[in-house]
Amino acid sequence: MRYLIFVTLLWAFSFNLIGAYLAGQVDSYFAVLTRVVLAGLVFLPLTRWRGVAPGFIAGVTLVGALQFGVTYLCLYLSFNVLTVAEVLLFTVLTPLHVTLIDDALNRRFNPWALVAAAVAVFGAGLIRYDGVSSDFLGGFLLMQLANFTFAAGQVGYKHLTRRYPSDIPLHRRFGYFFLGALVVVLPAWLLFGNPEKLPSTTSQWAVLVWMGVLATALGQFCWNKGATLVDAGTLAVMNNMAVPVGLVLNLVFWGTKTNLLLLTVGGLIILASLGINRLGRQTA
């Protein structure tokens, strides 16, 4: 849990940095590409290639392509057809994808995990709901693809570590993740990127370094490592903890107006979903 809590705080703060310094100012594809390259450079010296099962290398490479590459590509494309409020609202469905994919891989159905995820979705949706426009189907489908690939990456990595046990530490077997992300992100930048919107200030470059080294390299590794240490229900719930945490940080550091009543109620509902999941494990 401590890994997931740490990354929740890290990503919640990083999301606010993106909104303050990058969104609408720096080309989105370049920002994502920079994050992948910097994160890859962090893990490259640590990565072991010999003695690692080829199936594990291929699997983690696919996880990176899905969990980071496709997810972020769909996320940025969705901003072309959705409002920010709609994008944030539609991300709260990720826990449902986590539980359903995990059940499918294990060929079972865990109703408690699904109930906990649904409660977490309700709590996060209560916080984020700000009205939905009538023309949102295309954006909704893009966001569900992003939710699916992000969930599939987490659950897939969890299953890979179980299928390919090794004495080699996980941080020595994670660099392939960013190789997979690069396979998706680099062509996206070449096809859709805008070279005229590169970073132009020290603050923008500093935020990109933060995003690459901390939010992406450290964050992605710790999140996936944390995913291997908890059950699917807890992982599903933790996917939505960033919603209230992000709003609190936004309120404290940037003074953004927030409905404190909805924030409090929604946050308590998400915490309650953890209790539901724990109760399910005890009664199983």
Short mmCIF file of the C-alpha atoms (twelve columns), coordinates in Angstrom:
data_MODEL
# 
_entry.id   MODEL 
# 
loop_
_atom_site.group_PDB 
_atom_site.id 
_atom_site.type_symbol 
_atom_site.label_atom_id 
_atom_site.label_alt_id 
_atom_site.label_comp_id 
_atom_site.label_asym_id 
_atom_site.label_seq_id 
_atom_site.Cartn_x 
_atom_site.Cartn_y 
_atom_site.Cartn_z 
_atom_site.pdbx_PDB_model_num 
ATOM 1   C CA . MET A 1   0.000   0.000   0.000   1 
ATOM 2   C CA . ARG A 2   2.788   2.442   0.855   1 
ATOM 3   C CA . TYR A 3   4.014   2.400   -2.753  1 
ATOM 4   C CA . LEU A 4   0.546   3.208   -4.080  1 
ATOM 5   C CA . ILE A 5   -0.023  5.968   -1.502  1 
ATOM 6   C CA . PHE A 6   3.341   7.550   -2.308  1 
ATOM 7   C CA . VAL A 7   2.645   7.545   -6.059  1 
ATOM 8   C CA . THR A 8   -0.873  8.880   -5.517  1 
ATOM 9   C CA . LEU A 9   0.620   11.938  -3.797  1 
ATOM 10  C CA . LEU A 10  3.362   12.246  -6.416  1 
ATOM 11  C CA . TRP A 11  0.985   12.043  -9.382  1 
ATOM 12  C CA . ALA A 12  -1.607  14.323  -7.788  1 
ATOM 13  C CA . PHE A 13  1.042   17.030  -7.339  1 
ATOM 14  C CA . SER A 14  2.477   16.404  -10.802 1 
ATOM 15  C CA . PHE A 15  -0.953  16.726  -12.405 1 
ATOM 16  C CA . ASN A 16  -1.230  20.214  -10.933 1 
ATOM 17  C CA . LEU A 17  2.207   21.106  -12.307 1 
ATOM 18  C CA . ILE A 18  1.070   20.056  -15.772 1 
ATOM 19  C CA . GLY A 19  -2.010  22.250  -15.522 1 
ATOM 20  C CA . ALA A 20  -0.025  25.240  -14.309 1 
ATOM 21  C CA . TYR A 21  3.044   25.106  -16.569 1 
ATOM 22  C CA . LEU A 22  2.518   22.791  -19.555 1 
ATOM 23  C CA . ALA A 23  -1.137  22.480  -20.594 1 
ATOM 24  C CA . GLY A 24  -1.850  24.699  -23.601 1 
ATOM 25  C CA . GLN A 25  1.734   25.989  -23.616 1 
ATOM 26  C CA . VAL A 26  3.927   23.005  -24.527 1 
ATOM 27  C CA . ASP A 27  3.078   20.442  -27.205 1 
ATOM 28  C CA . SER A 28  1.488   17.487  -25.440 1 
ATOM 29  C CA . TYR A 29  3.210   14.835  -27.550 1 
ATOM 30  C CA . PHE A 30  6.618   16.413  -26.957 1 
ATOM 31  C CA . ALA A 31  5.905   16.527  -23.218 1 
ATOM 32  C CA . VAL A 32  5.025   12.828  -23.147 1 
ATOM 33  C CA . LEU A 33  8.013   11.918  -25.337 1 
ATOM 34  C CA . THR A 34  10.336  13.850  -23.022 1 
ATOM 35  C CA . ARG A 35  8.932   11.992  -20.020 1 
ATOM 36  C CA . VAL A 36  9.554   8.605   -21.654 1 
ATOM 37  C CA . VAL A 37  13.094  9.470   -22.776 1 
ATOM 38  C CA . LEU A 38  14.133  10.829  -19.373 1 
ATOM 39  C CA . ALA A 39  12.601  7.874   -17.547 1 
ATOM 40  C CA . GLY A 40  14.310  5.479   -19.936 1 
ATOM 41  C CA . LEU A 41  17.660  7.131   -19.286 1 
ATOM 42  C CA . VAL A 42  17.127  6.677   -15.534 1 
ATOM 43  C CA . PHE A 43  16.472  2.926   -15.864 1 
ATOM 44  C CA . LEU A 44  18.832  2.136   -18.734 1 
ATOM 45  C CA . PRO A 45  21.946  1.746   -16.521 1 
ATOM 46  C CA . LEU A 46  19.959  -0.455  -14.122 1 
ATOM 47  C CA . THR A 47  18.377  -2.766  -16.668 1 
ATOM 48  C CA . ARG A 48  19.478  -6.394  -16.943 1 
ATOM 49  C CA . TRP A 49  19.093  -8.118  -20.306 1 
ATOM 50  C CA . ARG A 50  20.897  -11.376 -19.640 1 
ATOM 51  C CA . GLY A 51  19.339  -13.920 -17.345 1 
ATOM 52  C CA . VAL A 52  15.849  -12.455 -17.730 1 
ATOM 53  C CA . ALA A 53  13.135  -14.585 -19.323 1 
ATOM 54  C CA . PRO A 54  12.389  -13.360 -22.880 1 
ATOM 55  C CA . GLY A 55  8.667   -13.726 -22.142 1 
ATOM 56  C CA . PHE A 56  8.997   -11.328 -19.218 1 
ATOM 57  C CA . ILE A 57  10.920  -8.777  -21.304 1 
ATOM 58  C CA . ALA A 58  8.316   -8.949  -24.070 1 
ATOM 59  C CA . GLY A 59  5.474   -8.747  -21.566 1 
ATOM 60  C CA . VAL A 60  6.817   -5.692  -19.731 1 
ATOM 61  C CA . THR A 61  7.537   -4.014  -23.080 1 
ATOM 62  C CA . LEU A 62  3.877   -4.558  -24.011 1 
ATOM 63  C CA . VAL A 63  2.786   -3.251  -20.616 1 
ATOM 64  C CA . GLY A 64  4.737   -0.033  -21.222 1 
ATOM 65  C CA . ALA A 65  3.217   0.378   -24.673 1 
ATOM 66  C CA . LEU A 66  -0.270  -0.008  -23.210 1 
ATOM 67  C CA . GLN A 67  -0.070  1.560   -19.759 1 
ATOM 68  C CA . PHE A 68  1.905   4.621   -20.797 1 
ATOM 69  C CA . GLY A 69  2.031   4.862   -24.592 1 
ATOM 70  C CA . VAL A 70  -1.545  4.163   -25.693 1 
ATOM 71  C CA . THR A 71  -3.055  5.572   -22.491 1 
ATOM 72  C CA . TYR A 72  -1.451  8.979   -22.828 1 
ATOM 73  C CA . LEU A 73  -2.021  9.128   -26.572 1 
ATOM 74  C CA . CYS A 74  -5.759  8.575   -26.068 1 
ATOM 75  C CA . LEU A 75  -5.807  10.972  -23.143 1 
ATOM 76  C CA . TYR A 76  -4.379  13.863  -25.122 1 
ATOM 77  C CA . LEU A 77  -6.538  13.129  -28.167 1 
ATOM 78  C CA . SER A 78  -9.640  13.169  -25.966 1 
ATOM 79  C CA . PHE A 79  -8.967  16.781  -25.028 1 
ATOM 80  C CA . ASN A 80  -9.828  17.689  -28.643 1 
ATOM 81  C CA . VAL A 81  -13.453 16.636  -28.169 1 
ATOM 82  C CA . LEU A 82  -14.045 16.780  -24.407 1 
ATOM 83  C CA . THR A 83  -13.887 19.463  -21.750 1 
ATOM 84  C CA . VAL A 84  -11.394 19.046  -18.920 1 
ATOM 85  C CA . ALA A 85  -14.264 18.231  -16.544 1 
ATOM 86  C CA . GLU A 86  -15.486 15.468  -18.858 1 
ATOM 87  C CA . VAL A 87  -12.012 13.953  -19.222 1 
ATOM 88  C CA . LEU A 88  -11.561 13.853  -15.461 1 
ATOM 89  C CA . LEU A 89  -15.049 12.446  -14.980 1 
ATOM 90  C CA . PHE A 90  -14.506 9.614   -17.448 1 
ATOM 91  C CA . THR A 91  -11.184 8.568   -15.860 1 
ATOM 92  C CA . VAL A 92  -13.012 7.433   -12.734 1 
ATOM 93  C CA . LEU A 93  -14.139 4.273   -14.540 1 
ATOM 94  C CA . THR A 94  -10.589 2.837   -14.446 1 
ATOM 95  C CA . PRO A 95  -11.215 0.705   -11.305 1 
ATOM 96  C CA . LEU A 96  -13.970 -1.201  -13.079 1 
ATOM 97  C CA . HIS A 97  -11.541 -2.076  -15.865 1 
ATOM 98  C CA . VAL A 98  -8.967  -3.237  -13.282 1 
ATOM 99  C CA . THR A 99  -11.333 -5.656  -11.566 1 
ATOM 100 C CA . LEU A 100 -12.836 -7.017  -14.777 1 
ATOM 101 C CA . ILE A 101 -9.437  -7.613  -16.427 1 
ATOM 102 C CA . ASP A 102 -8.049  -9.264  -13.298 1 
ATOM 103 C CA . ASP A 103 -11.094 -11.547 -13.067 1 
ATOM 104 C CA . ALA A 104 -10.769 -12.442 -16.745 1 
ATOM 105 C CA . LEU A 105 -7.066  -13.360 -16.385 1 
ATOM 106 C CA . ASN A 106 -7.806  -15.467 -13.306 1 
ATOM 107 C CA . ARG A 107 -10.922 -17.010 -14.884 1 
ATOM 108 C CA . ARG A 108 -13.044 -16.125 -11.889 1 
ATOM 109 C CA . PHE A 109 -15.485 -13.493 -10.699 1 
ATOM 110 C CA . ASN A 110 -14.827 -11.559 -7.483  1 
ATOM 111 C CA . PRO A 111 -18.023 -9.633  -6.634  1 
ATOM 112 C CA . TRP A 112 -16.469 -7.854  -3.635  1 
ATOM 113 C CA . ALA A 113 -13.677 -6.338  -5.710  1 
ATOM 114 C CA . LEU A 114 -16.207 -5.212  -8.314  1 
ATOM 115 C CA . VAL A 115 -18.446 -3.670  -5.645  1 
ATOM 116 C CA . ALA A 116 -15.469 -1.873  -4.055  1 
ATOM 117 C CA . ALA A 117 -14.400 -0.528  -7.453  1 
ATOM 118 C CA . ALA A 118 -17.954 0.617   -8.239  1 
ATOM 119 C CA . VAL A 119 -18.169 2.447   -4.899  1 
ATOM 120 C CA . ALA A 120 -14.793 4.109   -5.591  1 
ATOM 121 C CA . VAL A 121 -16.030 5.163   -9.026  1 
ATOM 122 C CA . PHE A 122 -19.156 6.672   -7.465  1 
ATOM 123 C CA . GLY A 123 -17.097 8.607   -4.918  1 
ATOM 124 C CA . ALA A 124 -14.650 9.948   -7.500  1 
ATOM 125 C CA . GLY A 125 -17.488 10.729  -9.920  1 
ATOM 126 C CA . LEU A 126 -19.287 12.687  -7.199  1 
ATOM 127 C CA . ILE A 127 -16.202 14.838  -6.720  1 
ATOM 128 C CA . ARG A 128 -15.529 15.331  -10.411 1 
ATOM 129 C CA . TYR A 129 -19.016 15.693  -11.874 1 
ATOM 130 C CA . ASP A 130 -19.459 19.112  -13.490 1 
ATOM 131 C CA . GLY A 131 -21.976 18.434  -16.215 1 
ATOM 132 C CA . VAL A 132 -21.538 16.468  -19.447 1 
ATOM 133 C CA . SER A 133 -22.090 17.876  -22.936 1 
ATOM 134 C CA . SER A 134 -24.347 16.173  -25.449 1 
ATOM 135 C CA . ASP A 135 -21.599 15.533  -28.017 1 
ATOM 136 C CA . PHE A 136 -19.180 13.387  -26.079 1 
ATOM 137 C CA . LEU A 137 -19.475 9.818   -27.412 1 
ATOM 138 C CA . GLY A 138 -16.182 9.864   -29.354 1 
ATOM 139 C CA . GLY A 139 -14.287 11.329  -26.421 1 
ATOM 140 C CA . PHE A 140 -15.937 8.909   -24.031 1 
ATOM 141 C CA . LEU A 141 -14.793 5.949   -26.135 1 
ATOM 142 C CA . LEU A 142 -11.249 7.352   -26.307 1 
ATOM 143 C CA . MET A 143 -11.172 7.703   -22.535 1 
ATOM 144 C CA . GLN A 144 -12.470 4.179   -22.029 1 
ATOM 145 C CA . LEU A 145 -9.672  2.896   -24.265 1 
ATOM 146 C CA . ALA A 146 -7.221  4.901   -22.126 1 
ATOM 147 C CA . ASN A 147 -8.764  3.500   -18.945 1 
ATOM 148 C CA . PHE A 148 -8.629  -0.024  -20.351 1 
ATOM 149 C CA . THR A 149 -4.979  0.142   -21.423 1 
ATOM 150 C CA . PHE A 150 -3.903  1.747   -18.136 1 
ATOM 151 C CA . ALA A 151 -5.742  -0.952  -16.193 1 
ATOM 152 C CA . ALA A 152 -4.481  -3.737  -18.472 1 
ATOM 153 C CA . GLY A 153 -0.894  -2.578  -17.950 1 
ATOM 154 C CA . GLN A 154 -1.160  -2.642  -14.153 1 
ATOM 155 C CA . VAL A 155 -2.877  -6.008  -13.982 1 
ATOM 156 C CA . GLY A 156 -0.641  -7.433  -16.713 1 
ATOM 157 C CA . TYR A 157 2.526   -6.454  -14.851 1 
ATOM 158 C CA . LYS A 158 1.161   -7.992  -11.659 1 
ATOM 159 C CA . HIS A 159 0.569   -11.286 -13.457 1 
ATOM 160 C CA . LEU A 160 3.938   -11.206 -15.237 1 
ATOM 161 C CA . THR A 161 5.841   -10.985 -11.942 1 
ATOM 162 C CA . ARG A 162 3.951   -14.030 -10.700 1 
ATOM 163 C CA . ARG A 163 4.462   -16.029 -13.880 1 
ATOM 164 C CA . TYR A 164 8.180   -15.240 -14.151 1 
ATOM 165 C CA . PRO A 165 9.629   -15.278 -10.606 1 
ATOM 166 C CA . SER A 166 13.279  -14.279 -10.447 1 
ATOM 167 C CA . ASP A 167 16.029  -13.450 -7.973  1 
ATOM 168 C CA . ILE A 168 16.794  -10.342 -10.045 1 
ATOM 169 C CA . PRO A 169 15.173  -7.299  -8.338  1 
ATOM 170 C CA . LEU A 170 12.207  -5.723  -10.116 1 
ATOM 171 C CA . HIS A 171 14.012  -2.397  -10.622 1 
ATOM 172 C CA . ARG A 172 16.614  -4.291  -12.705 1 
ATOM 173 C CA . ARG A 173 13.798  -5.704  -14.863 1 
ATOM 174 C CA . PHE A 174 11.701  -2.581  -15.487 1 
ATOM 175 C CA . GLY A 175 13.553  -0.628  -18.174 1 
ATOM 176 C CA . TYR A 176 11.736  -2.573  -20.910 1 
ATOM 177 C CA . PHE A 177 8.571   -0.722  -19.837 1 
ATOM 178 C CA . PHE A 178 9.856   2.561   -21.242 1 
ATOM 179 C CA . LEU A 179 11.071  0.900   -24.429 1 
ATOM 180 C CA . GLY A 180 7.486   -0.193  -25.054 1 
ATOM 181 C CA . ALA A 181 6.186   3.297   -24.297 1 
ATOM 182 C CA . LEU A 182 8.714   4.810   -26.713 1 
ATOM 183 C CA . VAL A 183 7.509   2.530   -29.522 1 
ATOM 184 C CA . VAL A 184 4.097   4.219   -29.253 1 
ATOM 185 C CA . VAL A 185 5.002   7.767   -28.207 1 
ATOM 186 C CA . LEU A 186 7.800   8.489   -30.719 1 
ATOM 187 C CA . PRO A 187 5.650   7.838   -33.841 1 
ATOM 188 C CA . ALA A 188 2.840   9.844   -32.216 1 
ATOM 189 C CA . TRP A 189 5.168   12.841  -31.814 1 
ATOM 190 C CA . LEU A 190 6.424   12.506  -35.398 1 
ATOM 191 C CA . LEU A 191 2.868   12.311  -36.758 1 
ATOM 192 C CA . PHE A 192 0.951   14.719  -34.538 1 
ATOM 193 C CA . GLY A 193 3.524   16.851  -32.700 1 
ATOM 194 C CA . ASN A 194 3.844   20.597  -33.148 1 
ATOM 195 C CA . PRO A 195 7.536   21.661  -33.267 1 
ATOM 196 C CA . GLU A 196 6.478   25.283  -32.805 1 
ATOM 197 C CA . LYS A 197 5.240   24.619  -29.259 1 
ATOM 198 C CA . LEU A 198 8.428   23.394  -27.598 1 
ATOM 199 C CA . PRO A 199 9.316   24.509  -24.033 1 
ATOM 200 C CA . SER A 200 10.513  28.116  -23.947 1 
ATOM 201 C CA . THR A 201 11.071  28.839  -20.249 1 
ATOM 202 C CA . THR A 202 13.219  27.420  -17.483 1 
ATOM 203 C CA . SER A 203 10.090  26.590  -15.479 1 
ATOM 204 C CA . GLN A 204 8.666   24.485  -18.312 1 
ATOM 205 C CA . TRP A 205 11.884  22.517  -18.716 1 
ATOM 206 C CA . ALA A 206 12.113  22.056  -14.942 1 
ATOM 207 C CA . VAL A 207 8.583   20.638  -14.838 1 
ATOM 208 C CA . LEU A 208 9.411   18.276  -17.722 1 
ATOM 209 C CA . VAL A 209 12.477  17.030  -15.831 1 
ATOM 210 C CA . TRP A 210 10.326  16.528  -12.731 1 
ATOM 211 C CA . MET A 211 7.740   14.651  -14.794 1 
ATOM 212 C CA . GLY A 212 10.338  12.455  -16.483 1 
ATOM 213 C CA . VAL A 213 12.548  11.562  -13.534 1 
ATOM 214 C CA . LEU A 214 10.035  11.513  -10.684 1 
ATOM 215 C CA . ALA A 215 6.449   11.194  -11.963 1 
ATOM 216 C CA . THR A 216 7.336   8.809   -14.807 1 
ATOM 217 C CA . ALA A 217 10.502  6.892   -13.856 1 
ATOM 218 C CA . LEU A 218 9.990   6.644   -10.096 1 
ATOM 219 C CA . GLY A 219 6.199   6.899   -10.233 1 
ATOM 220 C CA . GLN A 220 5.546   4.224   -12.839 1 
ATOM 221 C CA . PHE A 221 7.967   1.796   -11.218 1 
ATOM 222 C CA . CYS A 222 6.625   2.273   -7.686  1 
ATOM 223 C CA . TRP A 223 3.018   2.069   -8.871  1 
ATOM 224 C CA . ASN A 224 3.594   -1.190  -10.712 1 
ATOM 225 C CA . LYS A 225 5.650   -2.613  -7.847  1 
ATOM 226 C CA . GLY A 226 2.852   -1.640  -5.486  1 
ATOM 227 C CA . ALA A 227 0.368   -3.373  -7.788  1 
ATOM 228 C CA . THR A 228 2.238   -6.656  -7.254  1 
ATOM 229 C CA . LEU A 229 1.825   -6.379  -3.468  1 
ATOM 230 C CA . VAL A 230 -1.943  -5.804  -3.187  1 
ATOM 231 C CA . ASP A 231 -5.083  -7.579  -4.352  1 
ATOM 232 C CA . ALA A 232 -7.051  -6.417  -7.388  1 
ATOM 233 C CA . GLY A 233 -9.779  -4.760  -5.319  1 
ATOM 234 C CA . THR A 234 -7.344  -2.526  -3.433  1 
ATOM 235 C CA . LEU A 235 -5.507  -1.701  -6.660  1 
ATOM 236 C CA . ALA A 236 -8.809  -0.736  -8.293  1 
ATOM 237 C CA . VAL A 237 -9.751  1.557   -5.408  1 
ATOM 238 C CA . MET A 238 -6.324  3.211   -5.289  1 
ATOM 239 C CA . ASN A 239 -6.693  4.194   -8.939  1 
ATOM 240 C CA . ASN A 240 -9.243  6.788   -7.819  1 
ATOM 241 C CA . MET A 241 -7.549  8.093   -4.675  1 
ATOM 242 C CA . ALA A 242 -5.705  10.643  -6.811  1 
ATOM 243 C CA . VAL A 243 -8.997  12.467  -7.436  1 
ATOM 244 C CA . PRO A 244 -9.572  13.872  -3.921  1 
ATOM 245 C CA . VAL A 245 -5.828  14.158  -3.238  1 
ATOM 246 C CA . GLY A 246 -5.305  16.127  -6.442  1 
ATOM 247 C CA . LEU A 247 -8.131  18.502  -5.612  1 
ATOM 248 C CA . VAL A 248 -6.811  19.101  -2.102  1 
ATOM 249 C CA . LEU A 249 -3.328  19.903  -3.423  1 
ATOM 250 C CA . ASN A 250 -4.839  22.127  -6.086  1 
ATOM 251 C CA . LEU A 251 -6.764  24.007  -3.421  1 
ATOM 252 C CA . VAL A 252 -3.807  24.343  -1.049  1 
ATOM 253 C CA . PHE A 253 -1.081  25.345  -3.544  1 
ATOM 254 C CA . TRP A 254 -3.014  27.075  -6.320  1 
ATOM 255 C CA . GLY A 255 -6.144  28.241  -4.539  1 
ATOM 256 C CA . THR A 256 -8.470  26.732  -7.141  1 
ATOM 257 C CA . LYS A 257 -12.119 26.880  -6.123  1 
ATOM 258 C CA . THR A 258 -13.349 23.458  -5.046  1 
ATOM 259 C CA . ASN A 259 -16.650 22.214  -3.678  1 
ATOM 260 C CA . LEU A 260 -15.388 21.161  -0.249  1 
ATOM 261 C CA . LEU A 261 -18.594 19.321  0.625   1 
ATOM 262 C CA . LEU A 262 -18.400 17.095  -2.465  1 
ATOM 263 C CA . LEU A 263 -14.656 16.638  -1.927  1 
ATOM 264 C CA . THR A 264 -15.185 15.476  1.655   1 
ATOM 265 C CA . VAL A 265 -18.137 13.202  0.918   1 
ATOM 266 C CA . GLY A 266 -16.519 11.725  -2.199  1 
ATOM 267 C CA . GLY A 267 -13.229 11.131  -0.392  1 
ATOM 268 C CA . LEU A 268 -14.996 9.351   2.475   1 
ATOM 269 C CA . ILE A 269 -16.852 7.151   -0.023  1 
ATOM 270 C CA . ILE A 270 -13.555 6.159   -1.673  1 
ATOM 271 C CA . LEU A 271 -12.054 5.323   1.736   1 
ATOM 272 C CA . ALA A 272 -15.178 3.296   2.521   1 
ATOM 273 C CA . SER A 273 -14.609 1.272   -0.636  1 
ATOM 274 C CA . LEU A 274 -11.291 0.111   0.854   1 
ATOM 275 C CA . GLY A 275 -13.228 -1.191  3.845   1 
ATOM 276 C CA . ILE A 276 -15.673 -2.996  1.567   1 
ATOM 277 C CA . ASN A 277 -12.798 -4.669  -0.237  1 
ATOM 278 C CA . ARG A 278 -11.166 -5.673  3.060   1 
ATOM 279 C CA . LEU A 279 -14.466 -7.110  4.294   1 
ATOM 280 C CA . GLY A 280 -14.732 -9.136  1.087   1 
ATOM 281 C CA . ARG A 281 -11.276 -10.647 1.617   1 
ATOM 282 C CA . GLN A 282 -12.127 -11.588 5.201   1 
ATOM 283 C CA . THR A 283 -15.400 -13.306 4.260   1 
ATOM 284 C CA . ALA A 284 -14.027 -15.050 1.158   1 
# 
